[in-house]
C-alpha positions as a printed NumPy array, in Angstrom:
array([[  0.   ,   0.   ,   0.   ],
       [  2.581,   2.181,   1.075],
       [  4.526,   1.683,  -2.212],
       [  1.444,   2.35 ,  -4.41 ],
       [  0.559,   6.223,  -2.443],
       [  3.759,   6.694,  -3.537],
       [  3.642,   6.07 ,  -6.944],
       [  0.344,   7.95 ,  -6.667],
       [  1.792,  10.916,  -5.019],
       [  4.291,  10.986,  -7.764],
       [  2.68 ,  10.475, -10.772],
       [  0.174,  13.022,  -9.561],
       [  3.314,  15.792,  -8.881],
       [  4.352,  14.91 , -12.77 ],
       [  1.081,  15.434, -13.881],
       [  0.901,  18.994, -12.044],
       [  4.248,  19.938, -13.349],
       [  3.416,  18.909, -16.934],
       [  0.477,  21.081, -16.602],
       [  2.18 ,  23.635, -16.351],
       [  5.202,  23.396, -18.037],
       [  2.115,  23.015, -21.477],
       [  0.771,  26.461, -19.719],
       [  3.78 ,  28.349, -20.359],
       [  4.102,  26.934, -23.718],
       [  6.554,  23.844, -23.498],
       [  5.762,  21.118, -25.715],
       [  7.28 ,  17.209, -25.88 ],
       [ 10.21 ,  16.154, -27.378],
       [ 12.662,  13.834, -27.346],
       [ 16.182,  14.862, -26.629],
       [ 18.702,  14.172, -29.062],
       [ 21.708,  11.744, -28.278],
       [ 24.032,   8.903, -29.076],
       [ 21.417,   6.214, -28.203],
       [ 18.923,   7.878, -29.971],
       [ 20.871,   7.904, -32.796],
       [ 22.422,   4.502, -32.8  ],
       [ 19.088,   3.403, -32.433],
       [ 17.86 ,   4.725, -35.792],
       [ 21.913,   3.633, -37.296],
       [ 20.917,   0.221, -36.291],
       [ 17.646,   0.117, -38.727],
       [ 20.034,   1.473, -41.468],
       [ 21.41 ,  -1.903, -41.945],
       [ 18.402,  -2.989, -44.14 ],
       [ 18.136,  -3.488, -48.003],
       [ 15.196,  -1.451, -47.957],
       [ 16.549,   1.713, -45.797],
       [ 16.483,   4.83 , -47.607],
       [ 18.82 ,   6.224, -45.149],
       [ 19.127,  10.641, -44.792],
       [ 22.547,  11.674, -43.454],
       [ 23.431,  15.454, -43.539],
       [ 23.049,  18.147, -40.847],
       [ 20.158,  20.483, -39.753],
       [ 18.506,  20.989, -42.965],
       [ 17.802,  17.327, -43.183],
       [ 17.385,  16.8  , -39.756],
       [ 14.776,  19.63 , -39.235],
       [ 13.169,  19.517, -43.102],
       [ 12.833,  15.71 , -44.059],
       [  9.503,  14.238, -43.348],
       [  9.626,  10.678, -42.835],
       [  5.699,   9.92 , -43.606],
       [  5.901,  11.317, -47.145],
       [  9.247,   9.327, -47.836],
       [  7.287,   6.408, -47.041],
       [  4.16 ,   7.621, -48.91 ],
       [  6.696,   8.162, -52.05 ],
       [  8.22 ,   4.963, -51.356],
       [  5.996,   2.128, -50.289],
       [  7.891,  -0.923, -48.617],
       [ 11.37 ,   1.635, -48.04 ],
       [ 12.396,   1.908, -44.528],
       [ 12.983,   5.168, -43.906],
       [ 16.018,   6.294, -41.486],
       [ 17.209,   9.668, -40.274],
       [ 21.408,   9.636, -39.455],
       [ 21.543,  13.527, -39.481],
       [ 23.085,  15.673, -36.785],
       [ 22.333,  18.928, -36.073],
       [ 25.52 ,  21.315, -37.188],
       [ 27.817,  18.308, -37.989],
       [ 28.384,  17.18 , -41.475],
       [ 28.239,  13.813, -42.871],
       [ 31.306,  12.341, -44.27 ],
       [ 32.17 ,  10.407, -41.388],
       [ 28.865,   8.13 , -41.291],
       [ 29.579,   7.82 , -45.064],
       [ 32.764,   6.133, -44.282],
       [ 31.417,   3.938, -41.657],
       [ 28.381,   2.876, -43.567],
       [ 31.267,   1.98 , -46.13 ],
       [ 32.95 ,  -0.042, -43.449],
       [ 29.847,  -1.941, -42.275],
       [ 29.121,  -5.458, -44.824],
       [ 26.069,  -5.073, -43.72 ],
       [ 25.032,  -1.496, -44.946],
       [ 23.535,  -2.304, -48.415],
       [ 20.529,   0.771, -48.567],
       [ 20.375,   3.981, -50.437],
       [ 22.075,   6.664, -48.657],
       [ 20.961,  10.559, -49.599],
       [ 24.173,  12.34 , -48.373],
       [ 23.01 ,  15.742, -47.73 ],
       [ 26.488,  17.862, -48.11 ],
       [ 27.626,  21.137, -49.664],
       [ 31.383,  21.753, -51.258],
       [ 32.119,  23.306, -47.686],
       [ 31.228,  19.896, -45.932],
       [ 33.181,  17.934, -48.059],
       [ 36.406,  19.851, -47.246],
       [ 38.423,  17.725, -45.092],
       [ 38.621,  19.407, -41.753],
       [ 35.004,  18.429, -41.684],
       [ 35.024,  14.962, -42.381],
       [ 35.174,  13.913, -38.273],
       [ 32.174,  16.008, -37.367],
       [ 30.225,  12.897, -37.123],
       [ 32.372,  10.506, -35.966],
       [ 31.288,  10.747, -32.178],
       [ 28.481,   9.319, -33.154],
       [ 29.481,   5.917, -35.012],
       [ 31.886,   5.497, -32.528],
       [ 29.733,   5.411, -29.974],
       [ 27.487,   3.026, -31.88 ],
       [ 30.099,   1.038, -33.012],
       [ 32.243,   0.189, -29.563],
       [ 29.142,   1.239, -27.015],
       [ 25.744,   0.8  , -27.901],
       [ 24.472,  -2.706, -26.22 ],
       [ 21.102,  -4.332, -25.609],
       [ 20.866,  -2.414, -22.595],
       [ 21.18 ,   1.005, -23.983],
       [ 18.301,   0.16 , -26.409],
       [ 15.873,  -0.676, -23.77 ],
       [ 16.801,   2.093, -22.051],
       [ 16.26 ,   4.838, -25.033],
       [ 12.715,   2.942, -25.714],
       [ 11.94 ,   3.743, -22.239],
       [ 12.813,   7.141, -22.341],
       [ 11.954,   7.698, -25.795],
       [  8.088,   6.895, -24.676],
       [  7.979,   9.353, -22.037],
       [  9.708,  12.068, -23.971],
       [  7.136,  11.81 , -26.637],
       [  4.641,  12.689, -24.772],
       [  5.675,  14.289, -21.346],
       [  7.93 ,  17.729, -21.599],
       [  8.811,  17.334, -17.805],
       [ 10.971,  14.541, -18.975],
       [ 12.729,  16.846, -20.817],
       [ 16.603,  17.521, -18.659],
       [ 16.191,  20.646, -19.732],
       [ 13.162,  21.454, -17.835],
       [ 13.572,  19.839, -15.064],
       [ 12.409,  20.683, -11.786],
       [ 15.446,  21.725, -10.512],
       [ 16.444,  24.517, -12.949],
       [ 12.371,  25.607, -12.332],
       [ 13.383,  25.443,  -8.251],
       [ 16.29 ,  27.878,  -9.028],
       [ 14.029,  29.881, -11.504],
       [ 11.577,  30.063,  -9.179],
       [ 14.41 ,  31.066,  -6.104],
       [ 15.62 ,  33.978,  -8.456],
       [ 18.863,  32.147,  -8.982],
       [ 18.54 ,  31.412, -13.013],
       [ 16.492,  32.146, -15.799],
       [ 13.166,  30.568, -16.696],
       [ 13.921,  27.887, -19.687],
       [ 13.377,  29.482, -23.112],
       [ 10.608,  28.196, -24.69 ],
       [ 12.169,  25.996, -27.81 ],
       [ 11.391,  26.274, -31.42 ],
       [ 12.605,  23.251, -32.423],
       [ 10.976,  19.746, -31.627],
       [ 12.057,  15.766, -32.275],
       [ 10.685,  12.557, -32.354],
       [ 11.337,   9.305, -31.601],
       [ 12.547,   8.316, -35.198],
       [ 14.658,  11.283, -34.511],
       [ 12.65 ,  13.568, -37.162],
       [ 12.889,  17.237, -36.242],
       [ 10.208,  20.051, -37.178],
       [ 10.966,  24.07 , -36.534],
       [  8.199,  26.302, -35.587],
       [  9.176,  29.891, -36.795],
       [  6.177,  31.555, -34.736],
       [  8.377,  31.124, -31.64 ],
       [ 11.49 ,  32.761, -32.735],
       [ 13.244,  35.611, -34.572],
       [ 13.676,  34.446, -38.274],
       [ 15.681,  37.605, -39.143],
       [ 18.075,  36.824, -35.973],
       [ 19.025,  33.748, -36.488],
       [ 19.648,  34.733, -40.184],
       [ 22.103,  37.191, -39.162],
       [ 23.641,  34.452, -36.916],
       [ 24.175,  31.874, -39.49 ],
       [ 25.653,  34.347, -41.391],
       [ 28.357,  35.538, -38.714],
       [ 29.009,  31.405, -38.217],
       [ 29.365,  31.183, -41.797],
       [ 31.64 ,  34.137, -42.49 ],
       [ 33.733,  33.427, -39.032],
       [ 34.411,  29.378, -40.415],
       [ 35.077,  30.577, -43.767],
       [ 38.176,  32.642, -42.615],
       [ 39.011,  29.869, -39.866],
       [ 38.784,  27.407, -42.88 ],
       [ 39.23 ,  29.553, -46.265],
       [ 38.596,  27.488, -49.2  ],
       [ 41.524,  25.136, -50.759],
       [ 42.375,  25.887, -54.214],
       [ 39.775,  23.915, -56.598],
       [ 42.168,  21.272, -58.088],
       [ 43.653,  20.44 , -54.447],
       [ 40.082,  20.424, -52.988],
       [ 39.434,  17.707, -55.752],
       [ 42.339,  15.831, -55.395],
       [ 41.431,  15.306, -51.675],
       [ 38.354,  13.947, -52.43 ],
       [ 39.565,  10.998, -53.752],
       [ 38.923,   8.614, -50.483],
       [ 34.853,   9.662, -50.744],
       [ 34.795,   7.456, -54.254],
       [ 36.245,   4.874, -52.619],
       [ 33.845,   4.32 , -49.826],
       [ 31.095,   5.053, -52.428],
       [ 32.381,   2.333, -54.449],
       [ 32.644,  -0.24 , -51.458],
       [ 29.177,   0.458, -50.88 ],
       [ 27.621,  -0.129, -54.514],
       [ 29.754,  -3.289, -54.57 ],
       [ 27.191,  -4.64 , -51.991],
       [ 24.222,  -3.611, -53.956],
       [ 23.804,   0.343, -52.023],
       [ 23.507,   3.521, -53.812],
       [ 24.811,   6.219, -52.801],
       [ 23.284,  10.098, -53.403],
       [ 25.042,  13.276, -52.754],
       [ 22.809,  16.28 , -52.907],
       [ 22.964,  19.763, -51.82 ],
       [ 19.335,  21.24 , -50.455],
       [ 18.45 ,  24.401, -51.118],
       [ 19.684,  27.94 , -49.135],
       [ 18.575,  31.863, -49.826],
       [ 19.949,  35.122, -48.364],
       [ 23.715,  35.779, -46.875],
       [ 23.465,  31.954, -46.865],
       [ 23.324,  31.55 , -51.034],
       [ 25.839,  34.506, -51.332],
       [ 28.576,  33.367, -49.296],
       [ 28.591,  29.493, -50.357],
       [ 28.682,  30.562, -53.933],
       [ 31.11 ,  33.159, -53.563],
       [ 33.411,  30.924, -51.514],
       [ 32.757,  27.615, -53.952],
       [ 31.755,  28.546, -56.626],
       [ 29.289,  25.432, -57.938],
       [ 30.511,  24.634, -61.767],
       [ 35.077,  25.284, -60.011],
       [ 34.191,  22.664, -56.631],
       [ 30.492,  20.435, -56.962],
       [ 30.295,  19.862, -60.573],
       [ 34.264,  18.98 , -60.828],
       [ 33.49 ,  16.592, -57.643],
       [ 30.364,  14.677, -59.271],
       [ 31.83 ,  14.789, -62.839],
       [ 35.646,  13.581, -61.925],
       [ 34.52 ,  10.934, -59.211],
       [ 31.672,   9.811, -61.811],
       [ 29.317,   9.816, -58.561],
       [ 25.574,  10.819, -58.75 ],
       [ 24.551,  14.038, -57.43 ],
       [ 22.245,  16.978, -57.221],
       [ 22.193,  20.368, -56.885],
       [ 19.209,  22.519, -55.86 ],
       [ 20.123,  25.216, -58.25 ],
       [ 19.138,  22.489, -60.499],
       [ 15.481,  22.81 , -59.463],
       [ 13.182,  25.694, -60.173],
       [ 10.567,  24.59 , -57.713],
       [ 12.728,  23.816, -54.737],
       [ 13.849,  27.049, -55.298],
       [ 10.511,  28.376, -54.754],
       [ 10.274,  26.79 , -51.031],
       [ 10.969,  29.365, -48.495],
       [ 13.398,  29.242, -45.947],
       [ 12.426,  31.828, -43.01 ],
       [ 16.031,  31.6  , -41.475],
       [ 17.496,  31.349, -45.619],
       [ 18.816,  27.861, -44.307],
       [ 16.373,  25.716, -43.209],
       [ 11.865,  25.013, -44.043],
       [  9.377,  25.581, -41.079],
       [  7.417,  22.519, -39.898],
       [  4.48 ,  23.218, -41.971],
       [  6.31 ,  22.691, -45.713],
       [  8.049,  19.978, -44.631],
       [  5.847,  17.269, -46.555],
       [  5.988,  19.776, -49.705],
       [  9.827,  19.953, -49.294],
       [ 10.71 ,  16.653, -48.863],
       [  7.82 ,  15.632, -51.673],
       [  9.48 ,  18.777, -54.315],
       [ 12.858,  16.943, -53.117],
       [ 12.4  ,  13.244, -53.845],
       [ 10.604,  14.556, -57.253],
       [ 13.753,  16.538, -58.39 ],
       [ 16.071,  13.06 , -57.563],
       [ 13.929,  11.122, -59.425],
       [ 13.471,  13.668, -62.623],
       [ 17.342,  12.997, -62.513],
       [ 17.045,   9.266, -62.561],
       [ 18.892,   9.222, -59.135],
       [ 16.058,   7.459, -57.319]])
């Protein structure tokens, strides 16, 4: 009895604090992390996984339902990471025998240089030497309450309320962007400054552009000659492999074609490396979608996005 009132007394104080955590306008969802992650890498390893590594603009614009809608029977899996490009989960999908999918490599002449190519490898390292039985069950667990409770959220928990409440911190900001538990993001522009975080994309861009100025075209190139081979290893086993760069507007369009220029770096790197790829200049519709931050599609043209997307790849004959 005694153990019962407690889990009474409990579940009723989570209740009360979910209530009003949703009254000051906190929603669900699920925190992003190495299980999560692994969890979705681990459903990559299927014949029919059409498999989306890239950064945010796949991670927050890719809608999972219309992939499958396009695709009947495709297992759809989401490998991006938020700010971290993608070169390192190509080479470990290359690596694994058992990796024989599609892979849609979202990555721009910038993420292909190579003091990028490690931004991901946390993550498959993680999966590769850590990830057990054990850590699945766990991220089920948690992935469940996450869904559908924000007071399971770390970042909301009681304690940083407590000091909130004592004077001693600020009250957490109320998020704009949201996750599931196949690790499919969504951004709602209503509940933040467009223009802002515009202007701060554009100082990050300009600041890692003179950290990391461009290489010369021709030694760019000639550096990209381990990428074809970990394409080719996987379309030995049956995989395809996609590289594609989604669309941009604004300070974010001026400064990626002013620093690589698309026909001196992309073109050279799909024509020389006889790989398949896509631009979005390519596209006259995609180029239509907007972009309220110029990088990345609010929740609410996802479907048309991803929909306008998979139609351009397969006008190409690349899907």
């Amino acid at each position: 009895k005694a153990g019962l009132l407690a889990v009474a007394v409990w579940l009723c104080c989570v209740l009360s604090y979910e209530r009003y955590l949703r009254e000051l306008g906190h929603r669900p969802t699920v925190v992003d992390s190495q299980q999560l992650w692994s969890q979705e890498r681990q459903r990559a390893n299927s014949s029919s996984a059409i498999v989306f590594a890239g950064a945010s603009r796949t991670l927050y614009g890719i809608d999972l339902g219309t992939v499958s809608k396009i695709f009947p029977g495709a297992t759809p899996v989401m490998l991006a990471l938020n700010g971290r490009y993608p070169i390192a989960t190509l080479e470990h999908l290359a690596h694994d025998p058992e990796f024989r999918g599609t892979l849609l490599l979202d990555v721009d002449a910038r993420g292909l240089a190579q003091h990028n190519w490690g931004a991901q490898l946390p993550a498959n390292r993680y999966f590769a030497e850590e990830w057990t039985p054990n850590w699945a069950a766990h991220r089920r667990v948690l992935s469940l309450l996450q869904d559908d409770f924000a007071a399971f959220n770390p970042r909301l928990g009681l304690l940083n309320m407590i000091k909130h409440w004592l004077g001693a911190g600020r009250s957490p900001f109320i998020a704009h962007d949201s996750l599931n538990s196949a690790r499919e993001g969504s951004l709602n522009f209503e509940l933040v400054n467009a223009i802002a975080l515009a202007n701060s994309f554009k100082d990050g861009l300009e600041q890692d552009l003179k950290s990391h100025p461009p290489l010369p075209a021709d030694e760019w190139l000639e550096s990209l000659a381990p990428v074809k081979n970990w394409v080719a290893a996987i379309e030995r086993r049956g995989g395809r492999v996609i590289f594609y760069v989604p669309p941009v507007s604004g300070h974010q369009l001026e400064l990626a074609m002013s620093a690589y220029p698309v026909k001196a770096y992309w073109q050279r790197f799909i024509q020389h490396y006889e790989l398949d790829g896509w631009h979005f200049t390519q596209d006259q519709n995609i180029q239509r979608i907007r972009l309220p931050d110029d990088s990345h599609v609010s929740a609410h043209m996802k479907s048309e996005y991803t929909a306008t997307l998979l139609t351009a790849l397969s006008n190409a004959n690349l899907l």
